[in-house]
PDB file of C-alpha atoms and ligand atoms in Angstrom:
ATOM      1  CA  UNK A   1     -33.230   1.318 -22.258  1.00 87.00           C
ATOM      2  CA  UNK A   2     -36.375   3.833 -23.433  1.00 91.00           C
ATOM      3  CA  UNK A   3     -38.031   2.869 -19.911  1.00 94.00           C
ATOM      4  CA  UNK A   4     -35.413   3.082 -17.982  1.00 91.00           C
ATOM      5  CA  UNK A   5     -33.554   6.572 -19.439  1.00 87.00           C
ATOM      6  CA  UNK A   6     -36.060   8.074 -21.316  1.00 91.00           C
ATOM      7  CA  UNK A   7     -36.326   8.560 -24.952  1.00 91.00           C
ATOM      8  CA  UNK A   8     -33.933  11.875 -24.772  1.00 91.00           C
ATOM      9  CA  UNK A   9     -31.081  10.537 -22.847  1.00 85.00           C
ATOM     10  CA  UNK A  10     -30.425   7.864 -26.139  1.00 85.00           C
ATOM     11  CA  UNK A  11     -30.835  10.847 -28.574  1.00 86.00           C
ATOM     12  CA  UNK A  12     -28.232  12.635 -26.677  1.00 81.00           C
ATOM     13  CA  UNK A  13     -25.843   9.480 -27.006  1.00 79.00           C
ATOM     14  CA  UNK A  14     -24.422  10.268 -30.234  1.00 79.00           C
ATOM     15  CA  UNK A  15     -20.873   8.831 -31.816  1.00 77.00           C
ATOM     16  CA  UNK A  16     -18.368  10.853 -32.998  1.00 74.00           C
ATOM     17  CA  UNK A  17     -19.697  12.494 -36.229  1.00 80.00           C
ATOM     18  CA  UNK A  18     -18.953  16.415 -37.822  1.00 80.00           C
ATOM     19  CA  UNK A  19     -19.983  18.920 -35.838  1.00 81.00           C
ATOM     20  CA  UNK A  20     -20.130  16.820 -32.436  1.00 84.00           C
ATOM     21  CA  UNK A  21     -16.653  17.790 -31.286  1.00 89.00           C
ATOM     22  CA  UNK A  22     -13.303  15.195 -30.936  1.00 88.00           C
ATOM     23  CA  UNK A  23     -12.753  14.050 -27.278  1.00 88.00           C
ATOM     24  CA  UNK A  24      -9.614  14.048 -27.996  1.00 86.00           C
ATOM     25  CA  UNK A  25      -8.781  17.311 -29.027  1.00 87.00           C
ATOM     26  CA  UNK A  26     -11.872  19.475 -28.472  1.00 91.00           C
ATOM     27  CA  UNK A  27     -13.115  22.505 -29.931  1.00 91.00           C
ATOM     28  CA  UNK A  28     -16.683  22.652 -30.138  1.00 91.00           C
ATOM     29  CA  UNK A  29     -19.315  21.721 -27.938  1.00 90.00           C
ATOM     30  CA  UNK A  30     -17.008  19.229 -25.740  1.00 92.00           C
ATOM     31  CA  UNK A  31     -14.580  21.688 -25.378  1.00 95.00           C
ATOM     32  CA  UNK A  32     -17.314  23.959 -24.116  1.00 96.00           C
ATOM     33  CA  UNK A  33     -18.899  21.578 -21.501  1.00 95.00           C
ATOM     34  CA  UNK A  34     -15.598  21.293 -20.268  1.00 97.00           C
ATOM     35  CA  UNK A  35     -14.941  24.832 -19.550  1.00 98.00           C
ATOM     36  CA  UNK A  36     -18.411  24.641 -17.485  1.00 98.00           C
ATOM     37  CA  UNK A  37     -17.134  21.561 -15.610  1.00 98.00           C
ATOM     38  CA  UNK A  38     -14.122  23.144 -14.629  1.00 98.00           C
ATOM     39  CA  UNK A  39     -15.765  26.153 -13.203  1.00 98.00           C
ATOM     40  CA  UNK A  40     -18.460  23.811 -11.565  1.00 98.00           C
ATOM     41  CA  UNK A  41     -16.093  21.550 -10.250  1.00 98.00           C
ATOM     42  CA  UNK A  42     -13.511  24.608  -8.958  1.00 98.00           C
ATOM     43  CA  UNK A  43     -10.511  23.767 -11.383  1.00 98.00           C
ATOM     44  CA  UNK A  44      -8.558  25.764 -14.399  1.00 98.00           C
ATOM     45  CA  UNK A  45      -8.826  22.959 -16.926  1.00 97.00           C
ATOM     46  CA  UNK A  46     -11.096  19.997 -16.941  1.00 97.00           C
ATOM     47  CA  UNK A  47     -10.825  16.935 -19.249  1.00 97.00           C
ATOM     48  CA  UNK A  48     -13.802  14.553 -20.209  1.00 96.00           C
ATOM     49  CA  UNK A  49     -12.463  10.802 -19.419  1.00 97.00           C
ATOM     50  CA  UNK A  50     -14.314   7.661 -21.254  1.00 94.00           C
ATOM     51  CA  UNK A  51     -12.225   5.128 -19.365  1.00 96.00           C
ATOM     52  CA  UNK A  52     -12.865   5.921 -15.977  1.00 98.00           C
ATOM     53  CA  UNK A  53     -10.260   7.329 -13.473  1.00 98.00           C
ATOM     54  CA  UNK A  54      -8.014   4.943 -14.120  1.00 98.00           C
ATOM     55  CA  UNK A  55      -7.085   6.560 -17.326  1.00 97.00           C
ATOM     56  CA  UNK A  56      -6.691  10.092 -15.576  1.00 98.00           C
ATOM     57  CA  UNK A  57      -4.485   8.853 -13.250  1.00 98.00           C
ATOM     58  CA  UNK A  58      -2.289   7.010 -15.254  1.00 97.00           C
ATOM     59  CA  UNK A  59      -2.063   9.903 -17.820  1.00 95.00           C
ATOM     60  CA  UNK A  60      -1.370  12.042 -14.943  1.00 96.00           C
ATOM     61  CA  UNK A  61       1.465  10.139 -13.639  1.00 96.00           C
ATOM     62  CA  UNK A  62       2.858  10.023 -17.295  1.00 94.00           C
ATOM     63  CA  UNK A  63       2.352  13.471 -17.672  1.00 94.00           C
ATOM     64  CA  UNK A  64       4.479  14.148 -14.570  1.00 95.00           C
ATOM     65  CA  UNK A  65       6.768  11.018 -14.111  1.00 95.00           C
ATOM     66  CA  UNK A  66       9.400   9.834 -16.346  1.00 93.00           C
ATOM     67  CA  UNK A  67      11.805   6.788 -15.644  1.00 94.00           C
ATOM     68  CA  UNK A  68      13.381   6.490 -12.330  1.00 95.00           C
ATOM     69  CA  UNK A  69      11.502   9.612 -11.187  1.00 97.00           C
ATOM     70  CA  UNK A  70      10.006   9.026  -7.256  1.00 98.00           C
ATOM     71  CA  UNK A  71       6.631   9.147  -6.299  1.00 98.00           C
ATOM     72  CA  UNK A  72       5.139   9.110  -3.080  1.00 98.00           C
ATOM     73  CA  UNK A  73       2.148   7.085  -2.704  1.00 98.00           C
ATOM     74  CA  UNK A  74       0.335   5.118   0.272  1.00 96.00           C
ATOM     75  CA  UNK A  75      -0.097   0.908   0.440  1.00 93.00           C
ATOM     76  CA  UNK A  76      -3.907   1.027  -0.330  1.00 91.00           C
ATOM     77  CA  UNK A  77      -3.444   3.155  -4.092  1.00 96.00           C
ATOM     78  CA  UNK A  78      -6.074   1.553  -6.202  1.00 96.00           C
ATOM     79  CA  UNK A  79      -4.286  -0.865  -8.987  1.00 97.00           C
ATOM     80  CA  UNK A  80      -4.662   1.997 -11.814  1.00 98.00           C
ATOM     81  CA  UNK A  81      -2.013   3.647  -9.692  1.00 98.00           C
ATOM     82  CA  UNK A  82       0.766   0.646 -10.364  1.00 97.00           C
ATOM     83  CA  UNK A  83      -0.396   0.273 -13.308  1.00 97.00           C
ATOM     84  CA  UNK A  84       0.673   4.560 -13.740  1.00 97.00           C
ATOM     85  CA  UNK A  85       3.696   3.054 -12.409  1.00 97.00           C
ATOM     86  CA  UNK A  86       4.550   0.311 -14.889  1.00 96.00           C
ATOM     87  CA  UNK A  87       3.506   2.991 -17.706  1.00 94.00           C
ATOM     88  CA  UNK A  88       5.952   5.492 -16.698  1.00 94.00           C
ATOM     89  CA  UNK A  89       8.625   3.625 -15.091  1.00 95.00           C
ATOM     90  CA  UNK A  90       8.157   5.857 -12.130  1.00 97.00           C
ATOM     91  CA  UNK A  91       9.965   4.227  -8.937  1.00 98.00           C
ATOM     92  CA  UNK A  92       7.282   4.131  -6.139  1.00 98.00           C
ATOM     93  CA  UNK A  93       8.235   4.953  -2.325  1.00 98.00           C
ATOM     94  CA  UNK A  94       5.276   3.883   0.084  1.00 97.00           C
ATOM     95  CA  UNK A  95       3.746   5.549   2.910  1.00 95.00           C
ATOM     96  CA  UNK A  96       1.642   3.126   5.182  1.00 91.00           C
ATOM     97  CA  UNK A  97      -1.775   4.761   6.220  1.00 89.00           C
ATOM     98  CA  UNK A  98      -2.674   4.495   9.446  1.00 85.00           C
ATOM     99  CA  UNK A  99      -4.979   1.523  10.126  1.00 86.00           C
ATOM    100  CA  UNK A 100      -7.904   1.322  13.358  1.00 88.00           C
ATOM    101  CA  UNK A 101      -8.220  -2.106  14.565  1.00 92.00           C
ATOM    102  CA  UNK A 102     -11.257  -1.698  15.929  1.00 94.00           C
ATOM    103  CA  UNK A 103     -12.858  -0.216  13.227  1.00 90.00           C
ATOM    104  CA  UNK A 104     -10.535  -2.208  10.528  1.00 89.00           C
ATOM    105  CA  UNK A 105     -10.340   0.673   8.793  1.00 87.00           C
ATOM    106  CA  UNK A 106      -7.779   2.166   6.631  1.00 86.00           C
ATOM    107  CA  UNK A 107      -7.203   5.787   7.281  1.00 87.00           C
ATOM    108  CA  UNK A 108      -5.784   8.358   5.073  1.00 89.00           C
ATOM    109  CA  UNK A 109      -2.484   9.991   4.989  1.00 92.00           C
ATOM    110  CA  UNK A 110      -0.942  12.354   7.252  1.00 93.00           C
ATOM    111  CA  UNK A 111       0.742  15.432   6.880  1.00 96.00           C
ATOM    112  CA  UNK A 112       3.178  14.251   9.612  1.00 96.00           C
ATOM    113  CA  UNK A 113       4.151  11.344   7.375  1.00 96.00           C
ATOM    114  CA  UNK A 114       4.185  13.196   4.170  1.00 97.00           C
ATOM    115  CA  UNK A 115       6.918  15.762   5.524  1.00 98.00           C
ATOM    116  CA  UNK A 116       9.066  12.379   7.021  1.00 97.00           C
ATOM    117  CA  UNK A 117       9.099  10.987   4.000  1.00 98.00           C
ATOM    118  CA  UNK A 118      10.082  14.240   1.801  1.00 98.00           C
ATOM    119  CA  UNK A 119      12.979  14.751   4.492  1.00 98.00           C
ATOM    120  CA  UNK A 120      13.673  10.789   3.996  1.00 98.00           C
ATOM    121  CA  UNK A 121      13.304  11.068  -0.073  1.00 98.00           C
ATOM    122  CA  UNK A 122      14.316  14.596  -1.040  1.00 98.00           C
ATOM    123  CA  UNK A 123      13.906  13.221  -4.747  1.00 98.00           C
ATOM    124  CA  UNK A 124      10.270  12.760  -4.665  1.00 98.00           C
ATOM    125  CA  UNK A 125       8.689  14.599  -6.963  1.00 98.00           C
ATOM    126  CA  UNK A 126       5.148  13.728  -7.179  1.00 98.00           C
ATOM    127  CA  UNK A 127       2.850  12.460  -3.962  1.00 98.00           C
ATOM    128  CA  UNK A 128      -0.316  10.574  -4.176  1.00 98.00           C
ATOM    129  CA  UNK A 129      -2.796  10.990  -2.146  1.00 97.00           C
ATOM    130  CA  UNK A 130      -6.365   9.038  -2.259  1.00 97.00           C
ATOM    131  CA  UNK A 131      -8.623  10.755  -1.031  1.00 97.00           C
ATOM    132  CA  UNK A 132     -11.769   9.941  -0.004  1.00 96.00           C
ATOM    133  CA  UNK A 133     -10.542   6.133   0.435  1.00 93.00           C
ATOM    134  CA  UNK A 134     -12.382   3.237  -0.889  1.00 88.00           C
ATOM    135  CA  UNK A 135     -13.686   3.775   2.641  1.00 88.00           C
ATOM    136  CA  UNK A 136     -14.782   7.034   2.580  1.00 91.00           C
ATOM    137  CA  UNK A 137     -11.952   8.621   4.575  1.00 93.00           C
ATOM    138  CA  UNK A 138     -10.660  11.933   3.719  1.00 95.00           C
ATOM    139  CA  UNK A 139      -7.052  12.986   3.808  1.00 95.00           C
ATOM    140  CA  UNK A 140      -6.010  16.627   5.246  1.00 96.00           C
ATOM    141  CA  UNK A 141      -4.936  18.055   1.632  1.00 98.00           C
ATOM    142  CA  UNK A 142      -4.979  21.887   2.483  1.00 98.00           C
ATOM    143  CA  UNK A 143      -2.682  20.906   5.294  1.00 98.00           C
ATOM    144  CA  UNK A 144      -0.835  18.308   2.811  1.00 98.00           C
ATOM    145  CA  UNK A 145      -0.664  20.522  -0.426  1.00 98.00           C
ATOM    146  CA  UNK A 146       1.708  23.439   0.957  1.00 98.00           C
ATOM    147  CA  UNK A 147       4.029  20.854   2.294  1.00 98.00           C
ATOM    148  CA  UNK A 148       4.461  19.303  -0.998  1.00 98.00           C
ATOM    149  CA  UNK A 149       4.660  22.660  -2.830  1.00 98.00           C
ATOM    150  CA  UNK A 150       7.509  23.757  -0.738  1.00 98.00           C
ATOM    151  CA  UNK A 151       9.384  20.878  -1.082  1.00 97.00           C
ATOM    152  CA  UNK A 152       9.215  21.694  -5.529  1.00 97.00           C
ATOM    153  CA  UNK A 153       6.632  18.405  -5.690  1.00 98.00           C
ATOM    154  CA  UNK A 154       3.290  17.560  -6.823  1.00 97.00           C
ATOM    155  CA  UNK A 155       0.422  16.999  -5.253  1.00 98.00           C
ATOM    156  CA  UNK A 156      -2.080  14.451  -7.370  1.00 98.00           C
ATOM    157  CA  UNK A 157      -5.428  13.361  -5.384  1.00 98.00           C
ATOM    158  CA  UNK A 158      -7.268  10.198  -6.789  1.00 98.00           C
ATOM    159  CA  UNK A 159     -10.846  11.799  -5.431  1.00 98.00           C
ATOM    160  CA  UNK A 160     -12.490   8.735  -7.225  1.00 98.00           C
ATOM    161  CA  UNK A 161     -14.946   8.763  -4.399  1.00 97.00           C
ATOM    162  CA  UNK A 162     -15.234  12.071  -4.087  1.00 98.00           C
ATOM    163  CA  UNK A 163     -16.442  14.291  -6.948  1.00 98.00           C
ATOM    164  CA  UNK A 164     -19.366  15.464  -4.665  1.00 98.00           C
ATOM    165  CA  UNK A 165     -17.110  17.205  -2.307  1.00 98.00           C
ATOM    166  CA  UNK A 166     -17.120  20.361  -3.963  1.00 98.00           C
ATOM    167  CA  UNK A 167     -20.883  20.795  -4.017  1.00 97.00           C
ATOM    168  CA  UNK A 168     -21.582  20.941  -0.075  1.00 96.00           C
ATOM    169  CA  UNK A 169     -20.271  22.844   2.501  1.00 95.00           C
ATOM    170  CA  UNK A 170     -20.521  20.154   5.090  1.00 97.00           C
ATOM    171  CA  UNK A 171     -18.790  17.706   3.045  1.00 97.00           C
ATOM    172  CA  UNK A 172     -14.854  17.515   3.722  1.00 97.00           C
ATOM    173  CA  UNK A 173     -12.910  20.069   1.829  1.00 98.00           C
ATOM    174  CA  UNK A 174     -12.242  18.611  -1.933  1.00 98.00           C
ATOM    175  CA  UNK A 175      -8.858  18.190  -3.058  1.00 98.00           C
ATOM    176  CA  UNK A 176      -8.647  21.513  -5.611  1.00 98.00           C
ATOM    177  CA  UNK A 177      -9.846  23.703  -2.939  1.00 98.00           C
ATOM    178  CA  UNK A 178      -7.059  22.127  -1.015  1.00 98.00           C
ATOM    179  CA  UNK A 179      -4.621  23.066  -3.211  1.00 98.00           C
ATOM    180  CA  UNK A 180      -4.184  19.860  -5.518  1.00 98.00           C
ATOM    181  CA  UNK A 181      -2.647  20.492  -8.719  1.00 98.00           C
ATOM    182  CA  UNK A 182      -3.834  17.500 -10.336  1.00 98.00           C
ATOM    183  CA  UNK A 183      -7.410  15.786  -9.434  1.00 98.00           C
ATOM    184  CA  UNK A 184      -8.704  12.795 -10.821  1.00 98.00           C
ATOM    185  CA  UNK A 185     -12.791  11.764 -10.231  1.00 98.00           C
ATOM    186  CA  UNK A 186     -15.243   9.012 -11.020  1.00 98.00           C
ATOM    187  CA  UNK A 187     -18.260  11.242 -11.787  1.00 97.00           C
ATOM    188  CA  UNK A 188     -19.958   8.221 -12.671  1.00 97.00           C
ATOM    189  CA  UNK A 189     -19.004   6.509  -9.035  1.00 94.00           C
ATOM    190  CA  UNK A 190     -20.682   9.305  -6.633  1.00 91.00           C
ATOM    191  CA  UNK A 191     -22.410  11.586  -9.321  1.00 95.00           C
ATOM    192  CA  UNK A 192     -25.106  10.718 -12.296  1.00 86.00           C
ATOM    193  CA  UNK A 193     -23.208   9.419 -15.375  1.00 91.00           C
ATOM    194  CA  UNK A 194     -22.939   6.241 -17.404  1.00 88.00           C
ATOM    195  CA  UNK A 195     -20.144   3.892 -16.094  1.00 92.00           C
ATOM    196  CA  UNK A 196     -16.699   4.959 -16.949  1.00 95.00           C
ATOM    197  CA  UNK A 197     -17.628   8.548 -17.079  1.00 96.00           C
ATOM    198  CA  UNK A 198     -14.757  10.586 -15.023  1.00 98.00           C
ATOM    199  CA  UNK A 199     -12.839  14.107 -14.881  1.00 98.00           C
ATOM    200  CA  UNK A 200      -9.085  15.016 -14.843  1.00 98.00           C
ATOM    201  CA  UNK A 201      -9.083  18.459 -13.286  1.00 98.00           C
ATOM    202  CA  UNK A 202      -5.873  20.381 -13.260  1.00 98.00           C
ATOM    203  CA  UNK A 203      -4.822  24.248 -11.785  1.00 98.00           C
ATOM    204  CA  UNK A 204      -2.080  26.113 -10.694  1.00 96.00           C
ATOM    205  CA  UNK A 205       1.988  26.233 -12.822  1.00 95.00           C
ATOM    206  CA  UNK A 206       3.143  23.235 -11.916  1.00 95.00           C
ATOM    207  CA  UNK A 207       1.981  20.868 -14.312  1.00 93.00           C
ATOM    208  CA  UNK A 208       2.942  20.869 -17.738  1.00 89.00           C
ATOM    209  CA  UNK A 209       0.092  20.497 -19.780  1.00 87.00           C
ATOM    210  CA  UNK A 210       1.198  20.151 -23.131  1.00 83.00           C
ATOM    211  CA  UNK A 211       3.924  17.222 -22.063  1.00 79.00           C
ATOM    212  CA  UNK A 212       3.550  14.446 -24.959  1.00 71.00           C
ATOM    213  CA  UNK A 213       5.150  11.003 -23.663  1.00 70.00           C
ATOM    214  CA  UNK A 214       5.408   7.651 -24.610  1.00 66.00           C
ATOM    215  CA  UNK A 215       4.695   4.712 -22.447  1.00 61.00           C
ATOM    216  CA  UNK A 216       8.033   3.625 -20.607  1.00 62.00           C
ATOM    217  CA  UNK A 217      10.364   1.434 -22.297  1.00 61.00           C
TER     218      UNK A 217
HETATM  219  C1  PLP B   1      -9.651   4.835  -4.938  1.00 84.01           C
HETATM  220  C2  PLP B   1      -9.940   4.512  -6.372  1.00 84.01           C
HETATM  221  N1  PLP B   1      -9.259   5.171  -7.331  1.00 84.01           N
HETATM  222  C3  PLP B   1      -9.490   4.920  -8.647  1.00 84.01           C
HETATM  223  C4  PLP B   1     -10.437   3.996  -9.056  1.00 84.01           C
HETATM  224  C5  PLP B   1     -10.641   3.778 -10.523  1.00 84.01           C
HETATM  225  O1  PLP B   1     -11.869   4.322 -10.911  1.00 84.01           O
HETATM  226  P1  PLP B   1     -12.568   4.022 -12.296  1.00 84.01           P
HETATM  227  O2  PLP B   1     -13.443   2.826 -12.084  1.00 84.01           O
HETATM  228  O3  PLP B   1     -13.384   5.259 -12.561  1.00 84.01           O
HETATM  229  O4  PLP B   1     -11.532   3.785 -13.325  1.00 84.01           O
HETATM  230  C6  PLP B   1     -11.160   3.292  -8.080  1.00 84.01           C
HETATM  231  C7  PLP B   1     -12.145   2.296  -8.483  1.00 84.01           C
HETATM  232  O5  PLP B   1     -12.825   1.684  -7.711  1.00 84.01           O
HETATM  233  C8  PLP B   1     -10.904   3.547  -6.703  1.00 84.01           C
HETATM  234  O6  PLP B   1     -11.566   2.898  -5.728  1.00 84.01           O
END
């Protein structure tokens, strides 16, 4: 591990000791780094993940699903999406994305469909949207984002793939630039960080912060 990190980068792995900070409720340093991440990264309030995004997106389903509420998602969510499901007891309504034959590629979703779908479901109150795909497709979300704002909703963008965005202009738009009020990324997938590594970014009213759920039943 020396030769291939470097002596520092195993000094700087430290355990959770006084003075360090608490991941889970931090006040110190960690709470520091991520008020600097969420200005880097464009968002009001950033939170350090150690289990990947699968945890931010399941704790961001629970923090805006309960029971029986609907949530708009497309066929290709990655599992830690039904697995948000199962935790909350959220009822899922799917979108299909629209697949190219002759590229068999998945594409992402379209505003078009999003607004059927809230005239279908009037209920829905949050909508997925993944974005870039497993297959590096990006979704429209500044188009996407008012649409599900005016219909009282909330937008949440698994950007797994995409915590990069942000950091080039001729990249695709990211998802809190869009207008996302929840955003969930692998920073170690696309950026430098140990495996597992990831950031729940949130902005805007809509989401309440402070909710404090239990897993569903
Ligand atoms: C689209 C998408 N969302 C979420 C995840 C989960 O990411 P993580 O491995 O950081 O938990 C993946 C993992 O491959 C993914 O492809």
């Amino acid at each position: 591990m020396i030769e291939l990190l470097g002596q520092s980068a195993l000094q700087a792995d430290l355990p959770e000791i006084p003075g360090l900070d608490n991941l889970f409720a931090p006040a110190g340093p960690i709470k520091m780094a991520q008020i600097l991440a969420a200005e880097a990264f464009g968002a009001e309030e950033t939170w350090f993940l150690a289990n990947g995004s699968t945890s931010g997106i399941e704790a961001a389903i629970l923090a805006t699903c309960g029971p029986g509420d609907m949530i708009l998602m497309p066929r290709n969510v990655h599992q830690s999406v039904l697995s948000g499901l199962v935790l909350s007891g959220a009822t899922p309504i799917y979108l299909n994305p629209h697949y190219c034959p002759d590229w068999d590629l998945t594409y992402g979703i379209t505003a078009p469909s999003v607004a059927a779908a809230l005239t279908a479901y009037p209920a829905i109150k949050v909508v997925v949207v993944v974005s870039p795909t497993y297959e590096g497709i990006c979704s429209d979300i500044a188009v996407i984002a008012p649409l599900v704002h005016d219909h009282g909703a909330l937008l949440l963008v698994d950007e797994a793939h995409g915590p990069h965005l942000h950091f080039h202009p001729d990249l695709p738009q990211d998802a809190l630039a869009g207008g996302a009020d929840i955003v969930v990324q692998s920073t170690h997938k696309v950026l430098s960080a140990l495996t597992q590594a990831a950031m729940l970014h949130v902005q805007g009213p809509r989401v309440n912060r402070d909710r404090s759920v239990r897993p569903w039943p």
